């Protein structure tokens, strides 16, 4: 919370930014921190104690009913009663209408304390976004109030056994019933939150094909199908034609029911236009991609906190001058390096997440159209970066934090191996990180006729120039400016006239990491320029910022070289790979 208060109050001038957005004039740092402090208490006192027991017990399927681990259903109902699902929801449908910044920071706390639990409200938020933007007014009135309140949850059903990233291969069908509804038939896999035992309804957003729809993605439509059909008075009625075929046995997130869903004539309603299902679904997916990036950030933060606490208590080895021993292992350079790496990545990641969320609020509410459009472009550019880089960093931090514990990190009772297992899925679902990198290189760099990345880089340059006027920020400003030069050269290479797609594919993941590290350097420059160096927080920020400048930003040198390399050494004969 000290870090959140610093970011909102000092780094991003949250009060002034909110004052410029119609409807948010009464929102300020004091309100935001008071809300988030209560959210933090709920996460720490209710959800974190369920994390390890839930992982060990896992979900079960009994007589067709999904049973979540002991305590999870009660915790969810308490979560709803406290009003947390609706903090950023549309007030028209019962939400509290608070800024996206607060939602993202709450999502980080949820992810830090119980990643499996956080998926229930996280997926519901994404479903709400899709319905809000694309569904009919009638569907909105029926479903949004109870989804925003959390009484009903939401899921998305995309993947099939033969259709993962390539959704054009899906075969689920939707046949018109004759009354405006459709009967949906097919099987979906990997459906997170596909069923649960919380009560209420579960709203499935399903990709399917209408009769005579063309092959490929242009033949896909999106349908809303509830677990229970809704009566005219808004109450839940008879069970719809869907069932859980099985639960996936997974590496991690054991307290999250990942379902094989069978739709056997499930009644549903079209969302958006026929054949435009991916357009509607991507509204949800982009929301979820940012959320998944925050999951990576949350896991990294939790793992790093526990590693730092352990390192201060664990006695092992002698001091560097050999005069004392045993000493806390935090005195050893390698251990400090691992902990500082985690801090340097998570604290800058949180700052970039807040900045991105601010752009989302500006894009939604700013009175000036050009300002809204510019902010929306920045969000589009950063979405694949946040999703992929934050989840890569989160997994890496979890592994390094486990390493701090030594052999104890490999033992379940310390909890570190769960962080590693849970963090791994975030690099895979909602579009693998390789797909995110291709989205950045193949689509986002080309937006605004190729001007979008340069507009973003100019924004960074202006901030670096301001930060350079503060002596304590010189080190990180100089390192970040050099990294930005490397990123600019790499970008110029990739935005040239499209050539062999293999070249873009070969460069994409290295480019995304180069982009992310540079963006985090920018955040460190903004933070270090604002800290009071006579405070503990300020001293810690200066240490982590200088560490980032000296130890992590140099990675951009090698990444630029890798991006510049041609695909020749990758696209060899497949038999030789």
PDB file of C-alpha atoms in Angstrom, residues 243-389:
ATOM      1  CA  UNK A 243     -22.805 -30.266 -18.492  1.00  0.00           C
ATOM      2  CA  UNK A 244     -19.251 -30.746 -17.252  1.00  0.00           C
ATOM      3  CA  UNK A 245     -17.712 -33.757 -18.970  1.00  0.00           C
ATOM      4  CA  UNK A 246     -14.594 -33.764 -16.798  1.00  0.00           C
ATOM      5  CA  UNK A 247     -12.137 -31.563 -14.962  1.00  0.00           C
ATOM      6  CA  UNK A 248      -8.667 -31.038 -16.383  1.00  0.00           C
ATOM      7  CA  UNK A 249      -5.797 -32.381 -14.242  1.00  0.00           C
ATOM      8  CA  UNK A 250      -3.361 -29.508 -14.248  1.00  0.00           C
ATOM      9  CA  UNK A 251       0.127 -28.502 -13.191  1.00  0.00           C
ATOM     10  CA  UNK A 252      -1.226 -25.645 -11.079  1.00  0.00           C
ATOM     11  CA  UNK A 253      -4.270 -23.514 -10.168  1.00  0.00           C
ATOM     12  CA  UNK A 254      -5.795 -26.632  -8.597  1.00  0.00           C
ATOM     13  CA  UNK A 255      -8.505 -24.677  -6.775  1.00  0.00           C
ATOM     14  CA  UNK A 256      -9.802 -23.378 -10.096  1.00  0.00           C
ATOM     15  CA  UNK A 257     -12.189 -25.759 -11.934  1.00  0.00           C
ATOM     16  CA  UNK A 258     -10.934 -26.004 -15.511  1.00  0.00           C
ATOM     17  CA  UNK A 259     -13.716 -27.858 -17.292  1.00  0.00           C
ATOM     18  CA  UNK A 260     -14.477 -29.863 -20.387  1.00  0.00           C
ATOM     19  CA  UNK A 261     -17.911 -28.451 -21.225  1.00  0.00           C
ATOM     20  CA  UNK A 262     -20.492 -30.342 -23.235  1.00  0.00           C
ATOM     21  CA  UNK A 263     -23.208 -28.237 -24.870  1.00  0.00           C
ATOM     22  CA  UNK A 264     -26.076 -30.513 -25.825  1.00  0.00           C
ATOM     23  CA  UNK A 265     -28.682 -28.210 -27.284  1.00  0.00           C
ATOM     24  CA  UNK A 266     -27.916 -25.442 -24.789  1.00  0.00           C
ATOM     25  CA  UNK A 267     -30.144 -22.456 -25.470  1.00  0.00           C
ATOM     26  CA  UNK A 268     -28.278 -19.274 -26.235  1.00  0.00           C
ATOM     27  CA  UNK A 269     -28.691 -15.821 -27.764  1.00  0.00           C
ATOM     28  CA  UNK A 270     -26.564 -14.120 -30.377  1.00  0.00           C
ATOM     29  CA  UNK A 271     -24.225 -11.368 -29.198  1.00  0.00           C
ATOM     30  CA  UNK A 272     -23.305  -8.875 -31.867  1.00  0.00           C
ATOM     31  CA  UNK A 273     -23.601  -9.587 -35.568  1.00  0.00           C
ATOM     32  CA  UNK A 274     -23.620 -13.061 -37.175  1.00  0.00           C
ATOM     33  CA  UNK A 275     -20.134 -14.003 -38.306  1.00  0.00           C
ATOM     34  CA  UNK A 276     -18.583 -11.298 -36.143  1.00  0.00           C
ATOM     35  CA  UNK A 277     -18.087 -13.420 -33.053  1.00  0.00           C
ATOM     36  CA  UNK A 278     -14.354 -12.895 -32.795  1.00  0.00           C
ATOM     37  CA  UNK A 279     -14.824  -9.148 -32.869  1.00  0.00           C
ATOM     38  CA  UNK A 280     -17.110  -9.397 -29.841  1.00  0.00           C
ATOM     39  CA  UNK A 281     -14.997 -12.023 -28.102  1.00  0.00           C
ATOM     40  CA  UNK A 282     -11.813  -9.996 -28.474  1.00  0.00           C
ATOM     41  CA  UNK A 283     -13.403  -7.291 -26.331  1.00  0.00           C
ATOM     42  CA  UNK A 284     -13.408  -9.871 -23.564  1.00  0.00           C
ATOM     43  CA  UNK A 285     -10.042 -11.348 -24.499  1.00  0.00           C
ATOM     44  CA  UNK A 286      -8.223  -8.004 -24.445  1.00  0.00           C
ATOM     45  CA  UNK A 287      -9.635  -7.336 -20.983  1.00  0.00           C
ATOM     46  CA  UNK A 288      -8.504 -10.805 -19.908  1.00  0.00           C
ATOM     47  CA  UNK A 289      -5.038 -10.390 -21.410  1.00  0.00           C
ATOM     48  CA  UNK A 290      -4.406  -7.355 -19.253  1.00  0.00           C
ATOM     49  CA  UNK A 291      -5.837  -9.252 -16.274  1.00  0.00           C
ATOM     50  CA  UNK A 292      -3.530 -12.214 -16.931  1.00  0.00           C
ATOM     51  CA  UNK A 293      -0.550  -9.863 -17.060  1.00  0.00           C
ATOM     52  CA  UNK A 294      -1.581  -8.633 -13.624  1.00  0.00           C
ATOM     53  CA  UNK A 295      -1.726 -12.272 -12.486  1.00  0.00           C
ATOM     54  CA  UNK A 296       1.953 -12.585 -13.381  1.00  0.00           C
ATOM     55  CA  UNK A 297       2.709  -9.385 -11.508  1.00  0.00           C
ATOM     56  CA  UNK A 298       0.788 -10.595  -8.451  1.00  0.00           C
ATOM     57  CA  UNK A 299       2.552 -13.946  -8.281  1.00  0.00           C
ATOM     58  CA  UNK A 300       5.932 -12.241  -8.686  1.00  0.00           C
ATOM     59  CA  UNK A 301       5.155  -9.821  -5.864  1.00  0.00           C
ATOM     60  CA  UNK A 302       3.994 -12.537  -3.460  1.00  0.00           C
ATOM     61  CA  UNK A 303       6.934 -14.839  -4.200  1.00  0.00           C
ATOM     62  CA  UNK A 304       9.433 -12.001  -3.869  1.00  0.00           C
ATOM     63  CA  UNK A 305       7.976 -10.831  -0.549  1.00  0.00           C
ATOM     64  CA  UNK A 306       8.266 -14.306   0.935  1.00  0.00           C
ATOM     65  CA  UNK A 307      11.772 -14.828  -0.429  1.00  0.00           C
ATOM     66  CA  UNK A 308      12.944 -11.539   1.081  1.00  0.00           C
ATOM     67  CA  UNK A 309      11.421 -12.398   4.469  1.00  0.00           C
ATOM     68  CA  UNK A 310      13.005 -15.868   4.424  1.00  0.00           C
ATOM     69  CA  UNK A 311      16.403 -14.489   3.401  1.00  0.00           C
ATOM     70  CA  UNK A 312      16.426 -12.171   6.408  1.00  0.00           C
ATOM     71  CA  UNK A 313      15.783 -15.059   8.804  1.00  0.00           C
ATOM     72  CA  UNK A 314      17.665 -17.994   7.304  1.00  0.00           C
ATOM     73  CA  UNK A 315      21.217 -18.275   8.731  1.00  0.00           C
ATOM     74  CA  UNK A 316      23.795 -19.866   6.460  1.00  0.00           C
ATOM     75  CA  UNK A 317      27.445 -19.275   5.580  1.00  0.00           C
ATOM     76  CA  UNK A 318      29.808 -16.501   6.631  1.00  0.00           C
ATOM     77  CA  UNK A 319      29.923 -12.785   5.936  1.00  0.00           C
ATOM     78  CA  UNK A 320      31.842 -11.597   2.881  1.00  0.00           C
ATOM     79  CA  UNK A 321      34.788 -10.504   5.054  1.00  0.00           C
ATOM     80  CA  UNK A 322      34.804 -13.861   6.821  1.00  0.00           C
ATOM     81  CA  UNK A 323      34.456 -12.362  10.303  1.00  0.00           C
ATOM     82  CA  UNK A 324      30.901 -13.456  11.085  1.00  0.00           C
ATOM     83  CA  UNK A 325      28.860 -16.583  10.666  1.00  0.00           C
ATOM     84  CA  UNK A 326      26.406 -17.950  10.239  1.00  0.00           C
ATOM     85  CA  UNK A 327      24.747 -14.854   8.738  1.00  0.00           C
ATOM     86  CA  UNK A 328      21.312 -14.232   7.217  1.00  0.00           C
ATOM     87  CA  UNK A 329      21.542 -15.340   3.615  1.00  0.00           C
ATOM     88  CA  UNK A 330      20.424 -11.909   2.438  1.00  0.00           C
ATOM     89  CA  UNK A 331      24.026 -10.868   3.089  1.00  0.00           C
ATOM     90  CA  UNK A 332      25.172 -13.064   0.182  1.00  0.00           C
ATOM     91  CA  UNK A 333      25.455 -11.239  -3.135  1.00  0.00           C
ATOM     92  CA  UNK A 334      23.710 -13.894  -5.210  1.00  0.00           C
ATOM     93  CA  UNK A 335      20.695 -13.960  -2.904  1.00  0.00           C
ATOM     94  CA  UNK A 336      20.461 -10.177  -2.909  1.00  0.00           C
ATOM     95  CA  UNK A 337      20.644 -10.206  -6.696  1.00  0.00           C
ATOM     96  CA  UNK A 338      17.671 -12.569  -6.961  1.00  0.00           C
ATOM     97  CA  UNK A 339      15.574 -10.538  -4.529  1.00  0.00           C
ATOM     98  CA  UNK A 340      16.479  -7.219  -6.149  1.00  0.00           C
ATOM     99  CA  UNK A 341      15.626  -8.650  -9.570  1.00  0.00           C
ATOM    100  CA  UNK A 342      12.157  -9.488  -8.308  1.00  0.00           C
ATOM    101  CA  UNK A 343      11.680  -6.066  -6.742  1.00  0.00           C
ATOM    102  CA  UNK A 344      13.006  -4.208  -9.765  1.00  0.00           C
ATOM    103  CA  UNK A 345      10.605  -5.999 -12.097  1.00  0.00           C
ATOM    104  CA  UNK A 346       7.485  -6.031  -9.933  1.00  0.00           C
ATOM    105  CA  UNK A 347       7.644  -2.423  -8.753  1.00  0.00           C
ATOM    106  CA  UNK A 348       8.201  -1.071 -12.255  1.00  0.00           C
ATOM    107  CA  UNK A 349       5.574  -3.505 -13.547  1.00  0.00           C
ATOM    108  CA  UNK A 350       3.038  -2.153 -11.060  1.00  0.00           C
ATOM    109  CA  UNK A 351       3.831   1.370 -12.191  1.00  0.00           C
ATOM    110  CA  UNK A 352       3.344   0.450 -15.852  1.00  0.00           C
ATOM    111  CA  UNK A 353       0.092  -1.315 -14.984  1.00  0.00           C
ATOM    112  CA  UNK A 354      -1.191   1.831 -13.252  1.00  0.00           C
ATOM    113  CA  UNK A 355      -0.163   3.985 -16.220  1.00  0.00           C
ATOM    114  CA  UNK A 356      -1.933   1.618 -18.630  1.00  0.00           C
ATOM    115  CA  UNK A 357      -5.069   1.602 -16.477  1.00  0.00           C
ATOM    116  CA  UNK A 358      -5.029   5.401 -16.432  1.00  0.00           C
ATOM    117  CA  UNK A 359      -4.944   5.362 -20.221  1.00  0.00           C
ATOM    118  CA  UNK A 360      -7.981   3.062 -20.184  1.00  0.00           C
ATOM    119  CA  UNK A 361      -9.861   5.518 -17.974  1.00  0.00           C
ATOM    120  CA  UNK A 362      -8.809   8.434 -20.190  1.00  0.00           C
ATOM    121  CA  UNK A 363      -9.890   6.544 -23.331  1.00  0.00           C
ATOM    122  CA  UNK A 364     -13.294   5.906 -21.770  1.00  0.00           C
ATOM    123  CA  UNK A 365     -14.039   9.318 -20.245  1.00  0.00           C
ATOM    124  CA  UNK A 366     -11.850  12.197 -21.372  1.00  0.00           C
ATOM    125  CA  UNK A 367     -13.908  15.009 -22.940  1.00  0.00           C
ATOM    126  CA  UNK A 368     -11.427  15.519 -25.797  1.00  0.00           C
ATOM    127  CA  UNK A 369     -11.832  13.005 -28.612  1.00  0.00           C
ATOM    128  CA  UNK A 370      -8.224  13.171 -29.789  1.00  0.00           C
ATOM    129  CA  UNK A 371      -7.003  12.520 -26.257  1.00  0.00           C
ATOM    130  CA  UNK A 372      -9.332   9.515 -25.996  1.00  0.00           C
ATOM    131  CA  UNK A 373      -8.087   8.102 -29.292  1.00  0.00           C
ATOM    132  CA  UNK A 374      -4.438   8.542 -28.338  1.00  0.00           C
ATOM    133  CA  UNK A 375      -4.967   6.844 -24.985  1.00  0.00           C
ATOM    134  CA  UNK A 376      -6.818   3.964 -26.621  1.00  0.00           C
ATOM    135  CA  UNK A 377      -3.895   3.481 -28.996  1.00  0.00           C
ATOM    136  CA  UNK A 378      -1.453   3.256 -26.096  1.00  0.00           C
ATOM    137  CA  UNK A 379      -3.628   0.617 -24.406  1.00  0.00           C
ATOM    138  CA  UNK A 380      -3.759  -1.433 -27.616  1.00  0.00           C
ATOM    139  CA  UNK A 381       0.020  -1.199 -28.008  1.00  0.00           C
ATOM    140  CA  UNK A 382       0.734  -2.208 -24.421  1.00  0.00           C
ATOM    141  CA  UNK A 383      -1.831  -5.011 -24.063  1.00  0.00           C
ATOM    142  CA  UNK A 384       0.383  -7.766 -25.557  1.00  0.00           C
ATOM    143  CA  UNK A 385       3.409  -6.351 -23.717  1.00  0.00           C
ATOM    144  CA  UNK A 386       1.688  -6.413 -20.330  1.00  0.00           C
ATOM    145  CA  UNK A 387       0.262  -9.880 -20.904  1.00  0.00           C
ATOM    146  CA  UNK A 388       3.446 -11.535 -22.137  1.00  0.00           C
ATOM    147  CA  UNK A 389       6.211  -9.687 -20.320  1.00  0.00           C
TER     148      UNK A 389
END
